[in-house]
Coordinates of N, CA and C in Angstrom, one line a residue:
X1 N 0.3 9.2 -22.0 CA -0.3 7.9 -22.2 C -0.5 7.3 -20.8
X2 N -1.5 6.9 -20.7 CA -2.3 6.0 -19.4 C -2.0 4.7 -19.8
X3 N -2.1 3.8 -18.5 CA -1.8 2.3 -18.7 C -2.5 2.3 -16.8
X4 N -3.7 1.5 -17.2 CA -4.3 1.3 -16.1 C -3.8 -0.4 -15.7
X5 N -3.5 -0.6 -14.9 CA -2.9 -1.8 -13.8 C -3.7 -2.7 -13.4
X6 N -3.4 -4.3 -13.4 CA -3.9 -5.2 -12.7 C -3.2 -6.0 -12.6
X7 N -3.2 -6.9 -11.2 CA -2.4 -7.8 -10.8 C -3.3 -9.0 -10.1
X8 N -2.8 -10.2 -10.0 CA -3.9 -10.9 -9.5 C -3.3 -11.4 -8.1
X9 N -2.3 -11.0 -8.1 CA -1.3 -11.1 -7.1 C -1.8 -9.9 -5.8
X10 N -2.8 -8.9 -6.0 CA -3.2 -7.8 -5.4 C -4.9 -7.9 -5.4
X11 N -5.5 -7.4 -4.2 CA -6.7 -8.0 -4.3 C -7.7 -6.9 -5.3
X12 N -8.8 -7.3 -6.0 CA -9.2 -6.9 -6.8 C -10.2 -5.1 -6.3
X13 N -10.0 -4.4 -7.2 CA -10.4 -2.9 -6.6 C -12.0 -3.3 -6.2
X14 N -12.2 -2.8 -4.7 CA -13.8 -2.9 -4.4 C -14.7 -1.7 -4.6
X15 N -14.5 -1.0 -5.9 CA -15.3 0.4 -6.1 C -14.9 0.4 -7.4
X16 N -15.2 1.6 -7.7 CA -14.5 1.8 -9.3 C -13.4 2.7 -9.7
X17 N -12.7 1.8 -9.1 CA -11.3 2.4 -9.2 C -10.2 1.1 -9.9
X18 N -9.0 1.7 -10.2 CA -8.0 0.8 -10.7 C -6.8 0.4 -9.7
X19 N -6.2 -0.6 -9.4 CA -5.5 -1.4 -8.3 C -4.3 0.1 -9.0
X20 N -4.0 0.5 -10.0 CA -3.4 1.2 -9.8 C -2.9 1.8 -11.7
X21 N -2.6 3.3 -11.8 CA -2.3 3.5 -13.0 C -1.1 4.2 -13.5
X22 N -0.6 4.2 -14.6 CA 0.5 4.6 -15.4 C 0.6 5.4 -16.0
X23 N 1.0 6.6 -15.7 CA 0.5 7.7 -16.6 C 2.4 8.3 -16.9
X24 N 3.4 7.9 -17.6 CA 4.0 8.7 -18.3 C 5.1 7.6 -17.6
X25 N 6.1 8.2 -16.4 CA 6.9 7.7 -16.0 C 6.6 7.4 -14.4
X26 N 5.8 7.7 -14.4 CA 4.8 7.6 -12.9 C 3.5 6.3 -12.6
X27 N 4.0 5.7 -11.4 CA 2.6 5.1 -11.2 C 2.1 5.4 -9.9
X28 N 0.5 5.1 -10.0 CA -0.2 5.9 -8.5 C -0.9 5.2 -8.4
X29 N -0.5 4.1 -7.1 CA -0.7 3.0 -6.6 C -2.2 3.2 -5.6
X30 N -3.5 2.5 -5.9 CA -4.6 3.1 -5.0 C -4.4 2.7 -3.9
X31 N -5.2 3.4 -2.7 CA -5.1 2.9 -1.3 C -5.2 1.2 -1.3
X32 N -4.1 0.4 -0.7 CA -4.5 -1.0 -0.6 C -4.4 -1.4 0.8
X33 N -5.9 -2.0 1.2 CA -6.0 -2.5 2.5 C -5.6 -3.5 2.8
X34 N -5.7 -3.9 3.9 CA -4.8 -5.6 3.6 C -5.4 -6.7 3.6
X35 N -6.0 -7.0 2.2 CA -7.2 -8.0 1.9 C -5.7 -8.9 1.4
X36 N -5.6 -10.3 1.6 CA -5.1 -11.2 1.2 C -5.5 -11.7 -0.5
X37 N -4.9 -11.4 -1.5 CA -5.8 -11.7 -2.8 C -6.0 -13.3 -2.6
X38 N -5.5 -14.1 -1.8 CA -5.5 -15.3 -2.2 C -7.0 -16.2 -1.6
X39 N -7.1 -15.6 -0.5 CA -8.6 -15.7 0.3 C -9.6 -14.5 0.4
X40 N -9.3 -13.3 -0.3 CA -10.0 -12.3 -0.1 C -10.7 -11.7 1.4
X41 N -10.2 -12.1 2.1 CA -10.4 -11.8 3.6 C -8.9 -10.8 4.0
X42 N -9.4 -10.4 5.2 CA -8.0 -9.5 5.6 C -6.8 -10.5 5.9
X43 N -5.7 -10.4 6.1 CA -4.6 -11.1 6.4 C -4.5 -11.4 8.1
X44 N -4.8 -10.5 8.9 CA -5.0 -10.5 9.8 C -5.9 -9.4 10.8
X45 N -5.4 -9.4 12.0 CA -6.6 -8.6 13.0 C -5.9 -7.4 13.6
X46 N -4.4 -8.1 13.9 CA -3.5 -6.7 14.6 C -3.0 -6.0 13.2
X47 N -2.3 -4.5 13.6 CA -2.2 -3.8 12.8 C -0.7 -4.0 12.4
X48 N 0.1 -5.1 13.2 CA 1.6 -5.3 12.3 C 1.3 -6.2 10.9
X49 N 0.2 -6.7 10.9 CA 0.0 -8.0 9.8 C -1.0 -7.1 8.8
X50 N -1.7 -6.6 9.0 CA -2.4 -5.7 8.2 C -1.1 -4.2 7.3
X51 N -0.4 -4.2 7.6 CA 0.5 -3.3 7.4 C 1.5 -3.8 6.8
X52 N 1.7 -5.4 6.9 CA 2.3 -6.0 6.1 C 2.0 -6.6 4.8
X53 N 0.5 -6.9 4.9 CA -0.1 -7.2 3.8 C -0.2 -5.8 2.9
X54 N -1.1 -4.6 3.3 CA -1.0 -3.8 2.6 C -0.2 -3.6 1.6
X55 N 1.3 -3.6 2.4 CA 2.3 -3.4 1.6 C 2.7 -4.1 0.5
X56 N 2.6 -5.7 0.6 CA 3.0 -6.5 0.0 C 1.9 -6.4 -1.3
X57 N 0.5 -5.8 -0.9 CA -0.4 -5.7 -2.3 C 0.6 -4.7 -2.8
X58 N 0.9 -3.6 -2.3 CA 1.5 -2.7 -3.5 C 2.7 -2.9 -4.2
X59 N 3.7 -3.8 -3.6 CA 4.8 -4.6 -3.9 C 4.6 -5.5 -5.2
X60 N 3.3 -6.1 -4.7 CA 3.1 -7.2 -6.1 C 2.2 -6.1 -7.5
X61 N 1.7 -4.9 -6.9 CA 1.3 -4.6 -7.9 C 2.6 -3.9 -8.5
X62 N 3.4 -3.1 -8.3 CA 4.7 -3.1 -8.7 C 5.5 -3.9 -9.3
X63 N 5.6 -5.0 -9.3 CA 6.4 -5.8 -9.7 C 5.6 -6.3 -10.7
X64 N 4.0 -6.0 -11.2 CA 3.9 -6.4 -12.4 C 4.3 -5.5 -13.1
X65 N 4.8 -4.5 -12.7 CA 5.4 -3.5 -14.0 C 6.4 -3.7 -13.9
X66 N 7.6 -4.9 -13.1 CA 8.8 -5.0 -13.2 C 9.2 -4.1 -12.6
X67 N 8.9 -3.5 -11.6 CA 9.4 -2.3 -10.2 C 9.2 -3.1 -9.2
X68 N 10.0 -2.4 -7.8 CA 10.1 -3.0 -6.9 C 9.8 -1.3 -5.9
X69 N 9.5 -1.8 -4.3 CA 9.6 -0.8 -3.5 C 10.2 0.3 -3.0
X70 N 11.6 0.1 -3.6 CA 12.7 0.9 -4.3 C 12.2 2.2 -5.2
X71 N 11.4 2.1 -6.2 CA 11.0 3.0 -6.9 C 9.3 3.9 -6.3
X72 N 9.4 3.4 -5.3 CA 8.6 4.7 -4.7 C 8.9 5.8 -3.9
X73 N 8.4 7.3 -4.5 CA 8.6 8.6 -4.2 C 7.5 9.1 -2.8
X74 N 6.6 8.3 -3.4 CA 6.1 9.0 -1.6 C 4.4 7.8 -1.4
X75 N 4.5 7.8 -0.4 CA 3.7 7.1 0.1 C 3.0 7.4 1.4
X76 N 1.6 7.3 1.1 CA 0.2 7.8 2.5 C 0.0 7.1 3.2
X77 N -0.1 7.1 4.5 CA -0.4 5.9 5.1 C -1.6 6.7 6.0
X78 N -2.6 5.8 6.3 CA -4.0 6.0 6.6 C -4.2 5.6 8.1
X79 N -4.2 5.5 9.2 CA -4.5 4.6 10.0 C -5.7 5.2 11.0
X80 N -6.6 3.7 11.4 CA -7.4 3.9 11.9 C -7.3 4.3 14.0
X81 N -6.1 4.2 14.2 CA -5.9 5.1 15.8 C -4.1 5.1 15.5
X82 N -4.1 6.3 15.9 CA -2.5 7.1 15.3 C -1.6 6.1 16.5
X83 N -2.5 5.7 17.9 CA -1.3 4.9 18.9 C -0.9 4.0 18.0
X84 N -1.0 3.5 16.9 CA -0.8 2.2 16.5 C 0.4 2.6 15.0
X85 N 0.7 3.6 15.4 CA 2.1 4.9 14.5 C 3.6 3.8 14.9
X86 N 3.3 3.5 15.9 CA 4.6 2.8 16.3 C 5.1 1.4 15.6
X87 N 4.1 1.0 15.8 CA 3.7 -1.0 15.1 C 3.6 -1.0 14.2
X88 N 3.0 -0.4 13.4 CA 3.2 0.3 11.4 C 4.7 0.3 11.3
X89 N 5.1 1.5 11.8 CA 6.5 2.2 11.6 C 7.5 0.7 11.3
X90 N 7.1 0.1 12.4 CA 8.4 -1.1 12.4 C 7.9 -2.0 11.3
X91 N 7.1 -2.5 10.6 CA 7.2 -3.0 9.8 C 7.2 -2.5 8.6
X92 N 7.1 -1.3 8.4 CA 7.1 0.1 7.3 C 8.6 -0.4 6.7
X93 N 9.3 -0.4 8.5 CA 10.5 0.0 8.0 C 11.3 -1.3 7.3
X94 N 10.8 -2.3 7.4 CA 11.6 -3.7 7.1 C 11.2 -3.6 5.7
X95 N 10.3 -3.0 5.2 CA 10.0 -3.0 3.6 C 10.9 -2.0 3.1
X96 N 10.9 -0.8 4.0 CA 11.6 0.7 3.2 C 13.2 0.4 4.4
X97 N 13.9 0.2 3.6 CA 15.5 0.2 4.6 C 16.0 1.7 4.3
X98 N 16.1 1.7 3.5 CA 17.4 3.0 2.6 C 16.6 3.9 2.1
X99 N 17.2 4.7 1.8 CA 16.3 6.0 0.6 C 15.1 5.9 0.7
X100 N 14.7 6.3 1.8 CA 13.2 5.5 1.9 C 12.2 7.3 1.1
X101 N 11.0 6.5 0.5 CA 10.0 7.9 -0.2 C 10.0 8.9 1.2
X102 N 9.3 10.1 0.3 CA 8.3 10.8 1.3 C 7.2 10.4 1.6
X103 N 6.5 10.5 2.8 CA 5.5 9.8 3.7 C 4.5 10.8 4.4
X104 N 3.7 10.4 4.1 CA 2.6 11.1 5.5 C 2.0 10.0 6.0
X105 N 1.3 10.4 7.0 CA 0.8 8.7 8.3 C -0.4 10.2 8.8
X106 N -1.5 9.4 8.6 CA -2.6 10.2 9.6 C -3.0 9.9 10.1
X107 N -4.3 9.9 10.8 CA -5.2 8.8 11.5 C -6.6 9.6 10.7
X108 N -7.4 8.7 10.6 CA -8.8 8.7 9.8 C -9.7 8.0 11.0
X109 N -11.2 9.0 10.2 CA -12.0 8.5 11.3 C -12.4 6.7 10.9
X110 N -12.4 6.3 9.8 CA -13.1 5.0 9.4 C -11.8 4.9 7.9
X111 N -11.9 3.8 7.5 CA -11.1 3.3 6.7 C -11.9 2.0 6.0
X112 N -12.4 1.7 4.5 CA -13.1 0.3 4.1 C -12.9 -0.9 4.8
X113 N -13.9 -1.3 4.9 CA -14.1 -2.7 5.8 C -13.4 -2.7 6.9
X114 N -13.4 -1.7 7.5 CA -13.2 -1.3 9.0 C -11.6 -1.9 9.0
X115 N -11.0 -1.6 7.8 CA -9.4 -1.9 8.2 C -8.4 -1.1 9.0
X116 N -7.4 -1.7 9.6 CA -7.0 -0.8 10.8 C -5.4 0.3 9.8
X117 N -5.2 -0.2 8.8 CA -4.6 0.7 8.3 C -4.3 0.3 6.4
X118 N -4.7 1.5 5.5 CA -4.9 1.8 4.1 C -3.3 2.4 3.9
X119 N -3.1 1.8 2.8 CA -1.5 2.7 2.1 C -1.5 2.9 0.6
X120 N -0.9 3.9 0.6 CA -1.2 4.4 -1.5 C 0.2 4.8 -1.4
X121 N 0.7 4.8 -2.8 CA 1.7 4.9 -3.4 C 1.8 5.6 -4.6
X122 N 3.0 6.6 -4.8 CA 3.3 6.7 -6.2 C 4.9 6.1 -6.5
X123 N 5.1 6.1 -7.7 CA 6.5 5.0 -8.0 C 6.7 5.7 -9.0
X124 N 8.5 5.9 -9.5 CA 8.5 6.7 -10.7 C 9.3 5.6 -10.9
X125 N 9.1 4.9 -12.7 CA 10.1 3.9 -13.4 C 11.1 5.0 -14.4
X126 N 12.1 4.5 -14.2 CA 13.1 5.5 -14.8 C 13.4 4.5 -16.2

């Protein structure tokens, strides 16, 4: 069974895709850039505030299923210049303390609306 996701708390999908879906005991959170849902612009310009927002979209889209960041198994991180691995990392890590998921971090050549870093998620609700 599917259960496709919406949160208003998370900015709304810019393509045709879903903020994020539910397929069994699993959810698979789409890349979220760090649009602020509340002004629909980015949150900010450096990449510690964009990395913060990101996150916090997939936090609130979690927590409309009643999950928290805690229940994610692995998560992608996208960034638009890898020097910028460091300043992610430290705010990565104030969200993930403990048991943190598996992770990959790349660098891409371009990322939507020229954001300096994209993150996706999956989450398993037990």
């Amino acid at each position: 069974m599917k259960k496709y996701l919406h949160t208003e708390q998370a900015p709304t999908a810019i393509g045709p895709y879903s903020q994020a879906v539910k397929a069994g005991n699993f959810i698979f959170v789409s890349g979220q850039i760090p649009i602020d849902p509340s002004t629909g612009s980015f949150a900010g310009v450096d990449i510690r505030t964009q990395t913060r927002q990101s996150l916090t979209n997939i936090q609130n889209i979690l927590a409309s299923e009643g999950l928290d960041l805690s229940s994610c198994v692995r998560v992608g991180v996208y960034l638009k210049d890898m020097n910028m691995f460091s300043e992610m990392n430290e705010v990565y890590a104030e969200f993930f303390r403990k048991d943190c998921p598996a992770r990959a971090a790349v660098e891409v050549a371009r990322l939507p609306k020229d954001a300096l870093v994209e993150i996706e998620a999956i989450a398993y609700a037990e």
